[in-house]
Amino acid sequence: MLKAMPYIEFVIVIIFFAFGIYGLMRIKKTEKNLIWVGLAKETAHQFGTPLSSLIGWKDVLEMKFEGKKKNAEVLDILENMSSDIARLNKIASRFGKVGSIIERKPSNLHEIIQETIEYFRLRLPSQSQMIDLQYISRIEGLKIKIDPDLIKWTLENLIKNCIDALKNKEGFIKIEAFPNKNNIHIQITDNGKGIPKSMFKRIFEPGITTKERGWGLGLSLAKRIIEEYHKGIIRVQDSQMNIRTVIEIILPEE
Ligand SMILES: Nc1ncnc2c1ncn2[C@@H]1O[C@H](COP(=O)(O)OP(=O)(O)OP(=O)(O)O)[C@@H](O)[C@H]1O
Ligand SMILES: [Mg+2]
């Protein structure tokens, strides 16, 4: 028994260390989560005041022009203001969702992807660059348990990154969605500048950016939405410098 003591002690020390490291990792993860949730909630909250006053100002304008022969320009401005306010409301509600309990409901993912692409298609001509935006879907009619708004937010971030990667270059963005085993795959490919292999994992960390005006938040948010809220995977499937980049989302079909 005495002979075995050093071994037993050694095992106890190892177990102690393992628990210690596990505990530290848990604390770090909880801390990270708290920062995310806090920041997101504060952002949603901060949006509230200017948004209500914007709605108020819009109402004042509408009242001022009530009864008078509104000219087309004012009507146009008011309409634009309304759609901008609606968009801001949506952004605030998305931030509010980060850190809340997400209710995933069976949704038509095909339509959600299509709507997101159409949103960009309308805005692309103003980007003064020729981008061919393609969508190839094999998931029409499938219902998948997701939070539609958060998935849209993720797709918007990914497509925005493709547009940035194509800066000053004619190119394409191709979105493909297909079922595979019990999962749905969404692959977003562009023929932009590419990502070096050493950065494949790091670009999903907050604060990692190569852009002058970037925050390095888009992909970390996307990772959180896909992996924490939807139990899926998001990764760089492939990238070759100045040839192509494929970002892949894998969602469990359930
Ligand atoms: N499709 C892509 N092609 C080339 N590089 C990419 C692509 N997508 C992401 N990256 C690289 O990953 C980095 C991190 O992307 P992420 O979306 O997290 O942040 P960002 O776009 O720099 O800033 P933000 O999204 O916060 O405005 C980018 O700065 C870019 O270098
Ligand atoms: Mg981005």
Coordinates of N, CA and C in Angstrom, one line a residue, residues 102-206:
I102 N -33.6 31.7 -27.1 CA -34.1 31.8 -28.5 C -35.1 30.7 -28.7
E103 N -36.2 31.1 -29.3 CA -37.2 30.1 -29.6 C -37.1 29.8 -31.1
R104 N -36.6 28.6 -31.4 CA -36.5 28.2 -32.8 C -37.8 27.6 -33.3
K105 N -38.3 28.0 -34.4 CA -39.6 27.4 -34.9 C -39.4 26.9 -36.3
P106 N -40.1 25.8 -36.7 CA -40.0 25.3 -38.0 C -40.2 26.4 -39.1
S107 N -39.2 26.7 -39.9 CA -39.3 27.8 -40.8 C -38.8 27.4 -42.2
N108 N -39.2 28.1 -43.2 CA -38.8 27.8 -44.6 C -37.5 28.5 -44.8
L109 N -36.4 27.8 -44.6 CA -35.1 28.3 -44.8 C -34.8 28.8 -46.2
H110 N -35.3 28.1 -47.2 CA -35.2 28.5 -48.6 C -35.6 29.9 -48.8
E111 N -36.8 30.2 -48.3 CA -37.4 31.6 -48.4 C -36.6 32.6 -47.7
I112 N -36.1 32.2 -46.5 CA -35.3 33.2 -45.7 C -34.0 33.6 -46.5
I113 N -33.4 32.6 -47.1 CA -32.1 32.8 -47.9 C -32.5 33.7 -49.1
Q114 N -33.6 33.4 -49.7 CA -34.0 34.1 -50.9 C -34.3 35.6 -50.6
E115 N -35.0 35.8 -49.5 CA -35.3 37.2 -49.1 C -34.0 38.0 -48.8
T116 N -33.1 37.3 -48.2 CA -31.8 38.0 -47.8 C -31.1 38.4 -49.1
I117 N -31.1 37.4 -50.1 CA -30.4 37.7 -51.3 C -31.0 38.8 -52.1
E118 N -32.4 38.8 -52.1 CA -33.1 39.9 -52.8 C -32.8 41.3 -52.2
Y119 N -32.7 41.3 -50.8 CA -32.3 42.5 -50.1 C -31.0 43.1 -50.7
F120 N -30.0 42.2 -50.9 CA -28.7 42.6 -51.4 C -28.8 43.0 -52.9
R121 N -29.6 42.2 -53.6 CA -29.7 42.4 -55.0 C -30.2 43.8 -55.3
L122 N -31.1 44.3 -54.5 CA -31.7 45.7 -54.7 C -30.6 46.7 -54.4
R123 N -29.7 46.4 -53.6 CA -28.7 47.4 -53.2 C -27.4 47.3 -53.9
L124 N -27.2 46.2 -54.6 CA -25.9 46.0 -55.3 C -25.5 47.0 -56.4
P125 N -26.5 47.4 -57.2 CA -26.1 48.4 -58.3 C -25.5 49.6 -57.8
S126 N -25.9 50.0 -56.5 CA -25.3 51.3 -56.0 C -23.9 51.1 -55.5
Q127 N -23.4 49.8 -55.5 CA -22.1 49.6 -55.0 C -21.0 49.8 -56.1
S128 N -21.5 50.2 -57.2 CA -20.6 50.5 -58.4 C -19.6 49.4 -58.7
Q129 N -20.0 48.2 -58.5 CA -19.2 47.1 -58.9 C -20.1 46.0 -59.4
M130 N -19.6 45.3 -60.4 CA -20.4 44.3 -61.0 C -20.3 43.0 -60.2
I131 N -21.4 42.6 -59.5 CA -21.3 41.4 -58.8 C -22.5 40.5 -59.2
D132 N -22.2 39.3 -59.6 CA -23.2 38.3 -60.0 C -23.6 37.5 -58.8
L133 N -24.8 37.7 -58.3 CA -25.3 37.1 -57.1 C -26.2 35.9 -57.5
Q134 N -25.7 34.7 -57.2 CA -26.5 33.5 -57.6 C -27.0 32.7 -56.4
Y135 N -28.1 32.0 -56.6 CA -28.6 31.2 -55.5 C -29.0 29.8 -56.1
I136 N -28.4 28.8 -55.6 CA -28.8 27.4 -56.0 C -29.3 26.7 -54.8
S137 N -30.6 26.3 -54.9 CA -31.2 25.7 -53.7 C -31.8 24.3 -54.0
R138 N -31.5 23.4 -53.1 CA -32.1 22.1 -53.1 C -32.9 21.9 -51.8
I139 N -33.3 23.0 -51.2 CA -34.0 22.8 -49.9 C -35.4 23.4 -49.9
E140 N -35.9 23.6 -51.2 CA -37.3 24.2 -51.3 C -38.3 23.4 -50.6
G141 N -39.2 24.0 -49.8 CA -40.2 23.3 -49.1 C -39.8 22.7 -47.8
L142 N -38.5 22.6 -47.5 CA -38.1 22.0 -46.2 C -38.3 23.0 -45.1
K143 N -38.8 22.4 -44.0 CA -39.0 23.2 -42.8 C -37.9 22.9 -41.8
I144 N -37.2 23.9 -41.3 CA -36.1 23.7 -40.4 C -36.2 24.6 -39.2
K145 N -35.9 24.0 -38.0 CA -36.1 24.7 -36.7 C -35.0 25.7 -36.5
I146 N -35.4 27.0 -36.8 CA -34.4 28.1 -36.7 C -35.1 29.3 -36.1
D147 N -34.3 30.3 -35.8 CA -34.8 31.6 -35.6 C -34.5 32.4 -36.9
P148 N -35.6 32.7 -37.6 CA -35.4 33.3 -39.0 C -34.6 34.6 -39.0
D149 N -34.9 35.4 -38.0 CA -34.2 36.7 -38.0 C -32.7 36.6 -37.7
L150 N -32.4 35.7 -36.8 CA -30.9 35.6 -36.5 C -30.2 34.9 -37.7
I151 N -30.9 34.0 -38.4 CA -30.2 33.4 -39.5 C -30.0 34.4 -40.6
K152 N -31.0 35.3 -40.8 CA -30.9 36.4 -41.8 C -29.7 37.3 -41.4
W153 N -29.6 37.6 -40.2 CA -28.5 38.4 -39.7 C -27.2 37.8 -40.0
T154 N -27.1 36.5 -39.8 CA -25.8 35.8 -40.1 C -25.5 35.8 -41.6
L155 N -26.5 35.6 -42.4 CA -26.3 35.6 -43.9 C -25.9 37.0 -44.3
E156 N -26.6 38.0 -43.8 CA -26.2 39.4 -44.2 C -24.7 39.6 -43.9
N157 N -24.3 39.2 -42.7 CA -22.9 39.4 -42.4 C -21.9 38.7 -43.3
L158 N -22.3 37.5 -43.7 CA -21.4 36.7 -44.6 C -21.4 37.3 -46.0
I159 N -22.6 37.7 -46.5 CA -22.6 38.3 -47.8 C -21.9 39.7 -47.9
K160 N -22.0 40.4 -46.8 CA -21.3 41.7 -46.7 C -19.8 41.5 -46.8
N161 N -19.4 40.4 -46.1 CA -17.9 40.1 -46.2 C -17.5 39.7 -47.6
C162 N -18.4 39.0 -48.3 CA -18.0 38.7 -49.7 C -17.9 39.9 -50.5
I163 N -18.9 40.9 -50.3 CA -18.8 42.1 -51.1 C -17.5 42.8 -50.8
D164 N -17.2 42.9 -49.6 CA -15.9 43.6 -49.2 C -14.7 42.9 -49.8
A165 N -14.8 41.5 -49.9 CA -13.6 40.7 -50.4 C -13.5 40.9 -51.9
L166 N -14.6 41.4 -52.6 CA -14.6 41.6 -54.0 C -14.3 43.1 -54.4
K167 N -14.0 43.9 -53.4 CA -13.8 45.3 -53.6 C -13.0 45.6 -54.9
N168 N -13.5 46.5 -55.7 CA -12.9 47.0 -56.9 C -12.6 45.8 -57.9
K169 N -13.5 44.8 -57.9 CA -13.2 43.7 -58.8 C -14.6 43.2 -59.2
E170 N -14.7 42.8 -60.4 CA -15.9 42.2 -60.9 C -15.9 40.7 -60.3
G171 N -17.0 40.2 -60.0 CA -16.9 38.9 -59.4 C -18.3 38.3 -59.2
F172 N -18.3 37.2 -58.4 CA -19.6 36.5 -58.1 C -19.6 36.1 -56.7
I173 N -20.9 36.0 -56.2 CA -21.2 35.5 -54.9 C -22.2 34.4 -55.2
K174 N -21.9 33.2 -54.7 CA -22.8 32.1 -55.0 C -23.2 31.5 -53.7
I175 N -24.5 31.3 -53.5 CA -25.1 30.7 -52.3 C -25.7 29.4 -52.7
E176 N -25.3 28.3 -52.1 CA -25.8 27.0 -52.4 C -26.4 26.4 -51.1
A177 N -27.6 25.9 -51.1 CA -28.2 25.2 -50.0 C -28.6 23.8 -50.4
F178 N -28.2 22.8 -49.6 CA -28.6 21.5 -49.9 C -28.6 20.6 -48.6
P179 N -29.5 19.6 -48.7 CA -29.5 18.6 -47.5 C -28.4 17.6 -47.6
N180 N -27.9 17.2 -46.5 CA -26.8 16.1 -46.5 C -27.0 15.4 -45.2
K181 N -27.2 14.1 -45.3 CA -27.5 13.3 -44.1 C -28.6 14.0 -43.3
N182 N -28.4 14.3 -42.0 CA -29.5 14.9 -41.2 C -29.2 16.4 -41.1
N183 N -28.5 17.0 -42.0 CA -28.1 18.4 -41.9 C -28.5 19.2 -43.1
I184 N -28.5 20.5 -43.0 CA -28.7 21.4 -44.1 C -27.3 22.1 -44.2
H185 N -26.8 22.1 -45.4 CA -25.6 22.9 -45.7 C -25.9 24.1 -46.4
I186 N -25.3 25.2 -46.0 CA -25.3 26.5 -46.8 C -23.9 26.9 -47.1
Q187 N -23.5 27.0 -48.4 CA -22.2 27.3 -48.7 C -22.2 28.7 -49.4
I188 N -21.4 29.6 -49.0 CA -21.3 30.9 -49.5 C -20.0 31.1 -50.1
T189 N -19.9 31.2 -51.5 CA -18.6 31.3 -52.2 C -18.5 32.6 -52.9
D190 N -17.3 33.2 -52.8 CA -17.0 34.3 -53.6 C -15.6 34.2 -54.2
N191 N -15.4 34.9 -55.3 CA -14.0 34.9 -55.9 C -13.2 36.1 -55.6
G192 N -13.3 36.5 -54.3 CA -12.6 37.7 -53.9 C -11.1 37.4 -53.4
K193 N -10.7 38.2 -52.5 CA -9.3 38.2 -52.1 C -8.8 37.0 -51.4
G194 N -9.7 36.2 -50.8 CA -9.3 35.0 -50.1 C -8.8 35.2 -48.7
I195 N -8.7 34.1 -47.9 CA -8.3 34.1 -46.5 C -7.1 33.2 -46.4
P196 N -6.0 33.6 -45.8 CA -4.8 32.7 -45.6 C -5.2 31.6 -44.7
K197 N -4.7 30.4 -44.9 CA -5.0 29.2 -44.1 C -4.8 29.4 -42.6
S198 N -3.8 30.2 -42.3 CA -3.5 30.4 -40.9 C -4.6 31.2 -40.2
M199 N -5.5 31.8 -40.9 CA -6.5 32.6 -40.3 C -7.9 31.9 -40.3
F200 N -8.0 30.7 -40.9 CA -9.3 30.1 -41.0 C -10.1 30.0 -39.7
K201 N -9.4 29.8 -38.6 CA -10.1 29.7 -37.3 C -10.2 31.1 -36.6
R202 N -9.1 31.8 -36.8 CA -9.0 33.1 -36.0 C -10.0 34.1 -36.4
I203 N -10.4 34.1 -37.7 CA -11.4 35.2 -38.2 C -12.7 35.1 -37.4
F204 N -13.0 34.0 -36.7 CA -14.2 33.9 -36.0 C -14.1 34.4 -34.6
E205 N -12.9 34.9 -34.2 CA -12.7 35.5 -32.9 C -13.1 37.0 -33.0
P206 N -13.7 37.5 -31.9 CA -14.1 38.9 -31.9 C -12.8 39.8 -32.1

